[in-house]
Short mmCIF file of C-alpha atoms and ligand atoms in Angstrom, two decimals:
data_model
loop_
_atom_site.label_atom_id
_atom_site.label_comp_id
_atom_site.label_asym_id
_atom_site.label_seq_id
_atom_site.Cartn_x
_atom_site.Cartn_y
_atom_site.Cartn_z
CA MET V 4 -12.49 -6.21 -3.63
CA THR V 5 -11.76 -7.97 -0.46
CA SER V 6 -10.44 -6.27 2.84
CA VAL V 7 -6.78 -7.96 2.24
CA ASP V 8 -6.73 -6.40 -1.48
CA ARG V 9 -7.45 -3.22 0.57
CA SER V 10 -4.62 -0.88 1.75
CA ALA V 11 -4.10 2.52 3.37
CA PHE V 12 -1.00 5.10 3.21
CA ILE V 13 -1.96 7.61 6.06
CA THR V 14 0.54 10.37 6.23
CA GLY V 15 0.31 11.81 10.05
CA ILE V 16 -0.11 8.62 11.16
CA THR V 17 1.97 9.17 14.40
CA GLY V 18 -1.05 11.99 15.13
CA GLN V 19 -4.37 11.81 17.67
CA ASP V 20 -6.79 10.63 14.42
CA GLY V 21 -4.04 8.87 12.53
CA ALA V 22 -3.39 6.15 15.41
CA TYR V 23 -7.21 6.11 15.45
CA LEU V 24 -7.73 5.74 11.63
CA ALA V 25 -4.78 3.44 11.35
CA GLN V 26 -6.57 1.24 14.06
CA LEU V 27 -9.87 1.22 12.42
CA LEU V 28 -8.51 0.17 9.08
CA LEU V 29 -6.67 -2.48 10.12
CA ALA V 30 -9.46 -3.89 12.19
CA LYS V 31 -11.76 -3.87 9.06
CA GLY V 32 -8.32 -6.33 7.01
CA TYR V 33 -6.56 -3.44 5.82
CA LYS V 34 -2.84 -3.31 4.96
CA VAL V 35 -1.72 -0.26 6.84
CA TYR V 36 1.34 2.28 6.04
CA GLY V 37 2.36 5.83 6.82
CA LEU V 38 4.75 8.46 6.50
CA SER V 39 7.68 8.92 9.25
CA PRO V 40 9.14 11.74 9.27
CA ARG V 41 13.00 12.09 10.78
CA ARG V 42 12.15 12.95 13.91
CA SER V 43 15.11 12.09 16.72
CA ASN V 44 13.21 10.31 19.68
CA SER V 45 11.28 7.25 17.59
CA ASP V 46 9.86 6.40 21.20
CA ILE V 47 7.89 9.79 21.92
CA ASN V 48 6.27 9.43 18.18
CA LEU V 49 5.10 6.18 18.05
CA ALA V 50 3.49 7.15 21.52
CA ARG V 51 0.00 7.07 20.30
CA LEU V 52 0.23 3.80 18.51
CA GLU V 53 2.02 1.97 21.23
CA TRP V 54 -0.75 2.99 23.05
CA LEU V 55 -3.61 1.39 21.02
CA GLY V 56 -0.79 -1.52 20.57
CA ILE V 57 -0.45 -0.82 17.23
CA ALA V 58 3.02 0.05 16.04
CA ARG V 59 4.05 -2.85 15.13
CA ASP V 60 1.21 -3.49 12.40
CA VAL V 61 1.48 -0.85 10.47
CA GLU V 62 4.56 -0.10 8.42
CA LEU V 63 6.21 3.13 8.45
CA LEU V 64 8.03 4.66 5.59
CA ASP V 65 10.03 7.17 5.77
CA GLY V 66 9.09 11.37 4.08
CA ASP V 67 8.05 14.32 5.03
CA MET V 68 5.55 16.07 3.42
CA THR V 69 7.40 19.41 2.12
CA ASP V 70 9.78 16.46 0.37
CA LEU V 71 7.54 15.15 -3.25
CA SER V 72 10.83 12.98 -3.94
CA SER V 73 10.03 10.66 -0.64
CA LEU V 74 6.26 11.25 -0.98
CA ILE V 75 6.89 9.62 -4.26
CA ARG V 76 8.97 6.85 -3.15
CA ALA V 77 6.38 6.09 0.03
CA LEU V 78 3.71 6.01 -2.61
CA GLN V 79 5.43 3.51 -5.14
CA THR V 80 6.33 0.97 -1.98
CA ALA V 81 2.78 1.07 -0.75
CA ASN V 82 1.29 0.61 -3.82
CA PRO V 83 -2.11 1.78 -1.76
CA THR V 84 -5.90 1.92 -2.53
CA GLU V 85 -6.86 4.74 -0.21
CA VAL V 86 -4.48 7.55 0.56
CA TYR V 87 -5.11 9.44 3.78
CA ASN V 88 -3.92 12.99 4.25
CA LEU V 89 -3.65 13.64 7.74
CA ALA V 90 -0.57 15.14 8.15
CA ALA V 91 -0.30 18.98 9.06
CA GLN V 92 1.19 21.86 11.50
CA SER V 93 -2.35 21.34 12.87
CA PHE V 94 -1.55 23.76 16.32
CA VAL V 95 -3.28 26.77 15.05
CA LYS V 96 -1.31 29.14 17.76
CA THR V 97 2.03 28.01 16.63
CA SER V 98 0.77 29.37 13.19
CA TRP V 99 1.11 32.65 14.24
CA ASP V 100 4.61 32.01 15.06
CA GLN V 101 5.56 29.47 12.62
CA PRO V 102 3.27 30.70 9.38
CA LEU V 103 5.81 29.60 6.48
CA LEU V 104 6.38 25.71 8.27
CA THR V 105 2.55 25.93 8.63
CA GLY V 106 2.26 27.12 4.76
CA GLN V 107 4.84 24.48 3.61
CA VAL V 108 3.47 21.36 5.29
CA THR V 109 -0.47 22.30 5.62
CA GLY V 110 -0.89 23.96 2.24
CA LEU V 111 1.76 22.84 0.33
CA GLY V 112 2.46 19.56 1.79
CA ALA V 113 -1.48 18.78 0.44
CA ALA V 114 -0.30 19.71 -2.99
CA ASN V 115 2.96 17.76 -2.95
CA LEU V 116 1.01 14.95 -1.74
CA LEU V 117 -1.81 15.34 -4.38
CA GLU V 118 0.54 15.76 -7.51
CA ALA V 119 2.69 12.45 -5.82
CA VAL V 120 -1.10 10.97 -6.27
CA ARG V 121 -1.32 12.10 -9.42
CA LEU V 122 1.69 11.05 -10.93
CA ILE V 123 2.20 7.42 -9.53
CA LYS V 124 -1.42 6.80 -8.10
CA PRO V 125 -4.10 8.41 -9.40
CA ASP V 126 -6.62 5.48 -9.16
CA ALA V 127 -6.44 5.64 -5.46
CA ARG V 128 -9.18 7.23 -3.84
CA PHE V 129 -7.61 10.42 -1.85
CA TYR V 130 -8.86 11.62 1.79
CA GLN V 131 -7.68 15.63 2.61
CA ALA V 132 -8.11 16.66 6.61
CA SER V 133 -9.97 19.74 6.14
CA THR V 134 -11.21 21.59 9.29
CA SER V 135 -13.78 23.67 10.13
CA GLU V 136 -11.36 26.54 11.09
CA MET V 137 -11.94 27.46 7.67
CA TYR V 138 -14.94 29.27 8.64
CA GLY V 139 -13.27 30.96 11.19
CA LEU V 140 -15.24 34.86 11.14
CA ILE V 141 -18.52 32.53 10.86
CA GLN V 142 -20.68 33.73 7.81
CA GLU V 143 -23.74 31.86 9.00
CA PRO V 144 -24.90 30.44 12.99
CA MET V 145 -24.38 27.08 11.74
CA GLN V 146 -21.96 26.25 9.42
CA SER V 147 -22.45 23.16 6.45
CA GLU V 148 -21.08 22.49 3.51
CA THR V 149 -22.21 25.49 1.31
CA THR V 150 -21.59 28.34 3.92
CA PRO V 151 -18.94 30.61 2.71
CA PHE V 152 -15.17 30.42 4.69
CA TYR V 153 -13.16 33.25 6.10
CA PRO V 154 -9.98 31.61 7.63
CA ARG V 155 -8.33 33.74 10.96
CA SER V 156 -5.22 32.22 11.26
CA PRO V 157 -2.19 31.31 9.04
CA TYR V 158 -3.34 27.83 9.94
CA ALA V 159 -6.48 28.01 8.32
CA VAL V 160 -5.55 30.11 5.34
CA ALA V 161 -3.14 27.57 4.65
CA LYS V 162 -5.61 24.42 4.76
CA LEU V 163 -8.15 26.50 2.28
CA TYR V 164 -5.68 26.40 -0.34
CA ALA V 165 -5.15 22.62 0.72
CA HIS V 166 -9.27 21.79 0.61
CA TRP V 167 -9.45 23.80 -3.07
CA LEU V 168 -6.78 22.45 -4.60
CA THR V 169 -8.14 18.71 -3.30
CA VAL V 170 -11.66 19.78 -4.71
CA ASN V 171 -9.87 21.72 -8.02
CA TYR V 172 -7.71 17.95 -8.38
CA ARG V 173 -11.05 16.03 -8.21
CA GLU V 174 -12.45 18.53 -11.06
CA SER V 175 -9.45 18.94 -13.01
CA PHE V 176 -7.87 15.36 -13.05
CA GLY V 177 -10.89 13.00 -12.81
CA LEU V 178 -9.40 12.16 -9.25
CA PHE V 179 -11.81 10.38 -6.45
CA ALA V 180 -10.47 13.50 -3.94
CA CYS V 181 -12.53 13.94 -0.87
CA SER V 182 -12.21 16.68 1.58
CA GLY V 183 -14.22 16.21 5.23
CA ILE V 184 -15.10 19.51 6.97
CA LEU V 185 -13.84 17.43 10.21
CA PHE V 186 -14.94 20.27 13.51
CA ASN V 187 -12.99 19.86 16.75
CA HIS V 188 -12.42 16.20 17.47
CA GLU V 189 -10.13 14.88 20.92
CA SER V 190 -9.72 12.07 22.87
CA PRO V 191 -7.08 10.80 25.25
CA LEU V 192 -4.64 10.66 22.63
CA ARG V 193 -5.20 14.42 21.87
CA GLY V 194 -1.84 16.92 21.92
CA LEU V 195 -1.67 18.41 25.26
CA GLU V 196 -1.47 21.80 23.62
CA PHE V 197 -4.57 21.54 22.55
CA VAL V 198 -7.39 23.15 25.13
CA THR V 199 -9.41 20.37 26.45
CA ARG V 200 -6.48 18.08 26.58
CA LYS V 201 -4.59 21.16 28.41
CA VAL V 202 -7.87 20.60 30.70
CA THR V 203 -8.06 17.11 31.65
CA ASP V 204 -4.52 16.95 32.23
CA GLY V 205 -4.41 20.47 34.17
CA VAL V 206 -7.31 19.53 36.27
CA ALA V 207 -6.07 15.44 37.24
CA ARG V 208 -2.50 17.50 37.93
CA ILE V 209 -4.59 19.47 40.45
CA LYS V 210 -6.37 16.29 42.21
CA LEU V 211 -3.05 14.68 42.75
CA GLY V 212 -1.34 18.20 44.63
CA LEU V 213 0.81 17.92 41.71
CA ALA V 214 -0.01 22.15 40.70
CA LYS V 215 -2.72 24.32 42.16
CA GLU V 216 -3.93 25.96 39.42
CA LEU V 217 -5.01 26.06 35.49
CA ARG V 218 -4.04 29.01 33.06
CA LEU V 219 -6.31 29.08 30.67
CA GLY V 220 -6.52 32.31 27.41
CA ASN V 221 -10.50 33.00 26.05
CA ILE V 222 -12.84 31.13 27.61
CA ASP V 223 -15.42 32.32 25.83
CA ALA V 224 -14.68 31.01 22.78
CA LYS V 225 -17.44 27.97 21.65
CA ARG V 226 -16.36 24.82 19.95
CA ASP V 227 -18.08 22.06 18.50
CA TRP V 228 -16.69 19.36 20.25
CA GLY V 229 -16.64 15.73 19.07
CA HIS V 230 -14.62 12.06 20.12
CA ALA V 231 -11.69 11.36 17.17
CA ARG V 232 -12.86 7.72 17.39
CA ASP V 233 -16.36 8.19 15.91
CA TYR V 234 -14.49 11.06 13.73
CA VAL V 235 -11.73 8.27 12.09
CA GLU V 236 -15.21 6.58 10.78
CA ALA V 237 -16.28 9.60 8.92
CA MET V 238 -13.03 9.17 7.03
CA TRP V 239 -13.06 6.31 5.72
CA LEU V 240 -16.89 6.67 4.64
CA MET V 241 -16.15 9.19 2.44
CA LEU V 242 -13.87 6.97 0.64
CA GLN V 243 -16.60 3.90 0.39
CA GLN V 244 -18.78 6.14 -1.90
CA GLU V 245 -19.95 6.10 -4.90
CA THR V 246 -18.50 9.48 -6.06
CA ALA V 247 -16.08 11.58 -4.38
CA ASP V 248 -18.04 14.84 -2.48
CA ASP V 249 -16.92 17.04 0.35
CA PHE V 250 -18.74 16.45 4.16
CA VAL V 251 -19.13 18.69 6.93
CA ILE V 252 -18.27 16.33 10.27
CA ALA V 253 -19.85 17.43 13.86
CA THR V 254 -21.50 17.06 16.45
CA GLY V 255 -24.51 19.62 15.91
CA ARG V 256 -23.77 21.32 20.01
CA THR V 257 -21.45 24.02 20.75
CA THR V 258 -20.53 24.47 24.73
CA THR V 259 -17.93 26.93 25.74
CA VAL V 260 -14.34 26.43 26.76
CA ARG V 261 -15.78 27.40 29.89
CA ASP V 262 -18.13 25.03 30.36
CA MET V 263 -16.07 22.32 28.82
CA CYS V 264 -13.64 23.05 32.44
CA LYS V 265 -16.58 22.65 34.47
CA ILE V 266 -17.00 19.01 33.28
CA ALA V 267 -13.65 18.41 33.73
CA PHE V 268 -13.58 19.94 36.98
CA GLU V 269 -16.67 18.35 38.40
CA ALA V 270 -15.33 14.91 37.30
CA ALA V 271 -12.56 15.51 39.59
CA GLY V 272 -14.50 17.09 42.71
CA LEU V 273 -13.02 20.10 42.62
CA ALA V 274 -14.23 23.39 42.57
CA ILE V 275 -13.30 25.22 39.44
CA ASP V 276 -13.19 29.17 41.01
CA GLU V 277 -10.55 28.19 43.19
CA HIS V 278 -8.02 26.90 40.17
CA LEU V 279 -9.16 28.67 37.21
CA VAL V 280 -6.61 31.63 36.03
CA ILE V 281 -7.37 33.76 32.74
CA ASP V 282 -4.20 34.87 31.05
CA PRO V 283 -3.41 36.65 28.62
CA ALA V 284 -0.62 34.53 27.46
CA PHE V 285 -2.96 32.04 25.93
CA PHE V 286 -4.92 34.33 23.49
CA ARG V 287 -4.77 34.77 20.05
CA PRO V 288 -3.85 37.51 17.76
CA ALA V 289 -7.18 36.54 16.11
CA GLU V 290 -10.28 34.21 17.39
CA VAL V 291 -12.36 31.91 16.30
CA GLU V 292 -15.24 32.89 18.45
CA VAL V 293 -17.52 29.89 17.92
CA LEU V 294 -18.06 27.15 15.43
CA LEU V 295 -21.49 24.69 15.32
CA GLY V 296 -21.06 22.53 12.48
CA ASN V 297 -24.15 20.78 10.43
CA PRO V 298 -23.54 17.02 9.81
CA SER V 299 -26.84 16.56 8.21
CA LYS V 300 -25.15 15.42 4.35
CA ALA V 301 -23.11 13.15 6.42
CA HIS V 302 -26.17 11.89 8.28
CA GLN V 303 -28.07 11.30 5.19
CA LYS V 304 -25.32 9.67 2.70
CA LEU V 305 -22.84 8.46 4.64
CA GLY V 306 -25.23 7.47 7.53
CA TRP V 307 -22.43 9.19 10.25
CA GLU V 308 -23.45 10.59 13.32
CA ALA V 309 -21.46 11.18 16.48
CA THR V 310 -21.73 8.87 19.00
CA THR V 311 -20.09 10.20 21.86
CA SER V 312 -21.30 13.00 24.08
CA LEU V 313 -18.39 16.09 25.18
CA GLU V 314 -19.39 14.82 29.14
CA THR V 315 -18.62 11.16 27.75
CA MET V 316 -15.26 12.25 26.38
CA ILE V 317 -14.03 14.72 28.72
CA ARG V 318 -14.60 12.72 31.63
CA GLU V 319 -12.74 9.70 29.18
CA MET V 320 -9.78 11.69 28.93
CA TYR V 321 -9.47 13.29 32.96
CA GLU V 322 -9.67 9.50 33.83
CA ALA V 323 -7.15 8.75 31.24
CA ASP V 324 -4.57 11.46 32.41
CA LEU V 325 -5.70 10.65 35.91
CA ALA V 326 -4.40 6.89 35.55
CA ARG V 327 -1.33 8.49 33.49
CA LEU V 328 -0.56 10.44 36.45
CA ARG V 329 -0.72 8.53 39.33
CA GLN V 330 1.66 5.78 37.16
CA LEU V 331 4.65 8.89 36.35
CA ASN V 332 4.29 9.64 40.02
CA HIS V 333 3.79 6.92 41.77
P1 NAP R 416 -2.02 16.01 15.01
O1 NAP R 416 -1.70 14.83 16.38
O2 NAP R 416 -1.03 16.91 15.38
O3 NAP R 416 -0.68 15.20 13.99
C1 NAP R 416 -0.20 15.79 12.78
C2 NAP R 416 0.54 14.89 12.45
O4 NAP R 416 1.14 15.14 11.25
C3 NAP R 416 1.53 13.88 13.03
O5 NAP R 416 1.88 12.42 12.81
C4 NAP R 416 2.86 14.62 12.17
O6 NAP R 416 4.20 14.02 13.00
C5 NAP R 416 2.57 14.98 10.92
N1 NAP R 416 3.47 16.08 10.27
C6 NAP R 416 3.91 17.16 11.09
N2 NAP R 416 4.91 17.49 10.19
C7 NAP R 416 4.46 16.69 9.26
C8 NAP R 416 5.86 16.80 8.07
N3 NAP R 416 6.06 17.59 7.93
N4 NAP R 416 6.09 15.82 7.28
C9 NAP R 416 5.38 14.80 7.77
N5 NAP R 416 4.38 14.66 8.78
C10 NAP R 416 3.80 15.92 9.85
O7 NAP R 416 -3.09 16.52 14.25
P2 NAP R 416 -4.23 15.49 14.65
O8 NAP R 416 -5.65 16.12 15.95
O9 NAP R 416 -4.43 13.98 14.47
O10 NAP R 416 -5.55 16.07 13.10
C11 NAP R 416 -5.38 15.09 11.92
C12 NAP R 416 -5.38 16.27 11.36
O11 NAP R 416 -6.86 16.56 10.44
C13 NAP R 416 -4.39 17.95 10.66
O12 NAP R 416 -4.28 17.59 9.73
C14 NAP R 416 -5.35 18.80 11.23
O13 NAP R 416 -4.58 20.20 10.98
C15 NAP R 416 -6.35 17.98 10.78
N6 NAP R 416 -8.24 18.58 12.11
C16 NAP R 416 -7.86 18.43 12.82
C17 NAP R 416 -8.62 18.38 13.66
C18 NAP R 416 -9.22 18.26 15.16
O14 NAP R 416 -9.70 18.60 16.09
N7 NAP R 416 -8.67 17.05 15.51
C19 NAP R 416 -10.03 19.08 13.37
C20 NAP R 416 -9.97 19.23 11.43
C21 NAP R 416 -8.73 19.25 11.19
P3 NAP R 416 5.17 14.34 14.50
O15 NAP R 416 4.13 13.84 15.29
O16 NAP R 416 5.96 13.51 14.05
O17 NAP R 416 5.53 15.50 14.07
O1 G4F R 417 -7.96 23.34 21.75
P1 G4F R 417 -7.32 24.53 20.43
O2 G4F R 417 -6.61 25.02 20.71
O3 G4F R 417 -8.46 24.41 19.07
P2 G4F R 417 -8.80 25.35 18.06
O4 G4F R 417 -7.85 26.32 17.63
O5 G4F R 417 -9.94 24.76 17.93
O6 G4F R 417 -7.86 24.30 16.32
C1 G4F R 417 -8.25 22.52 16.77
O7 G4F R 417 -9.05 22.59 15.94
C2 G4F R 417 -9.60 22.53 14.62
C3 G4F R 417 -11.06 22.48 14.14
O8 G4F R 417 -11.80 23.87 14.48
C4 G4F R 417 -8.29 22.11 13.74
F1 G4F R 417 -8.03 22.11 12.53
C5 G4F R 417 -6.67 22.41 14.77
O9 G4F R 417 -5.87 21.50 14.01
C6 G4F R 417 -6.86 21.81 15.92
O10 G4F R 417 -7.13 20.79 15.96
O11 G4F R 417 -8.69 25.61 20.80
C7 G4F R 417 -9.79 26.05 21.15
C8 G4F R 417 -10.16 27.16 21.85
C9 G4F R 417 -9.65 28.26 20.83
O12 G4F R 417 -10.89 28.94 20.76
C10 G4F R 417 -8.47 28.87 22.05
O13 G4F R 417 -8.25 30.44 22.17
O14 G4F R 417 -9.40 27.59 23.04
C11 G4F R 417 -9.15 28.52 23.63
N1 G4F R 417 -8.39 28.70 24.74
C12 G4F R 417 -8.91 28.91 25.55
N2 G4F R 417 -7.64 29.20 26.10
C13 G4F R 417 -7.06 28.16 24.35
C14 G4F R 417 -6.97 27.90 25.77
N3 G4F R 417 -6.37 27.02 23.59
C15 G4F R 417 -5.81 26.38 24.11
N4 G4F R 417 -4.78 26.03 23.09
N5 G4F R 417 -4.74 26.71 25.06
C16 G4F R 417 -5.54 27.52 26.27
O15 G4F R 417 -4.93 28.12 27.06
#
């Protein structure tokens, strides 16, 4: 198949991963379609695609993960060879406040899309954005594709449903359906509510005299953090294999929130102890204390590995926030 014959339909194209994935696929010559849910301000919604300079290169199709008919119409229009399901209510803390919405979008939304694929384009290759949050209360010190799951939030429970449904549609209907179990991945396009971006934005604000303190919750939590640009490459690789399968995508290194913060404060030349405040408002009803992924299978079968260190990524994010805030406050 030549690159011009290849087309992709991405749900969640306006999010962090959707934007980087669209950029990657456009560079490979794909025609890229994205699902666009109704929002009151399309300028804000397109901000990430604009930042990457690709907003005009993708074709957006109206629709919402909770509306099966809209997904059917979008797939009929796009007629894609590859479908990437990245749409979700993806902020873990919000999932305790909005568990039903999270279930509808993140869990049943995947069911809607799998049904639409099965009805309209069963030969399309399907990618499901699964997550290391499914490991939750970890059952093994290093988590791989065979580690049992123990979800710890309504978000993780919804994702686990979507994960098993993806496996089930592969086994039941022969869909080429893959589940990528991705550990945390970040970038300058990360939402401001997630801890890395909250930290790099917060430290940049302190550096510019716009804030005095940074308020965080559980800084003892540990995460396996990689760069989103590396991780979307793994999504694409999964759909290029001979057979559909599930893969853990991770760096194999885990770091506390505290040590991740230190990298940002050091980049700014600021003393962490003078500015960091622990605020119980940011603690969660149930915490995922530690995540550490084993990416060996992805290494062996996809030839994939993470290329960006946490230090390089946090500095990149801090510099991007500093530049943006300087421009805004000029
Ligand atoms: P994100 O930035 O929060 O993007 C989520 C996307 O979903 C946005 O485009 C959002 O559109 C869209 N969306 C939300 N509700 C929708 C609905 N009802 N109908 C249609 N679209 C809807 O997330 P991300 O960080 O790019 O992550 C991409 C996917 O990977 C998510 O499924 C996430 O759960 C999963 N994941 C992420 C990580 C990570 O560390 N980043 C790790 C593992 C798995 P609006 O912007 O218009 O709301
Ligand atoms: O950055 P976070 O909000 O990410 P979390 O909860 O690990 O979830 C992210 O990664 C998952 C993959 O494992 C994705 F599936 C999910 O969609 C999302 O992208 O929090 C990371 C850690 C947590 O332990 C949290 O308790 O940082 C801790 N933390 C401490 N203070 C904080 C804060 N998190 C946030 N967001 N804000 C704080 O002030």
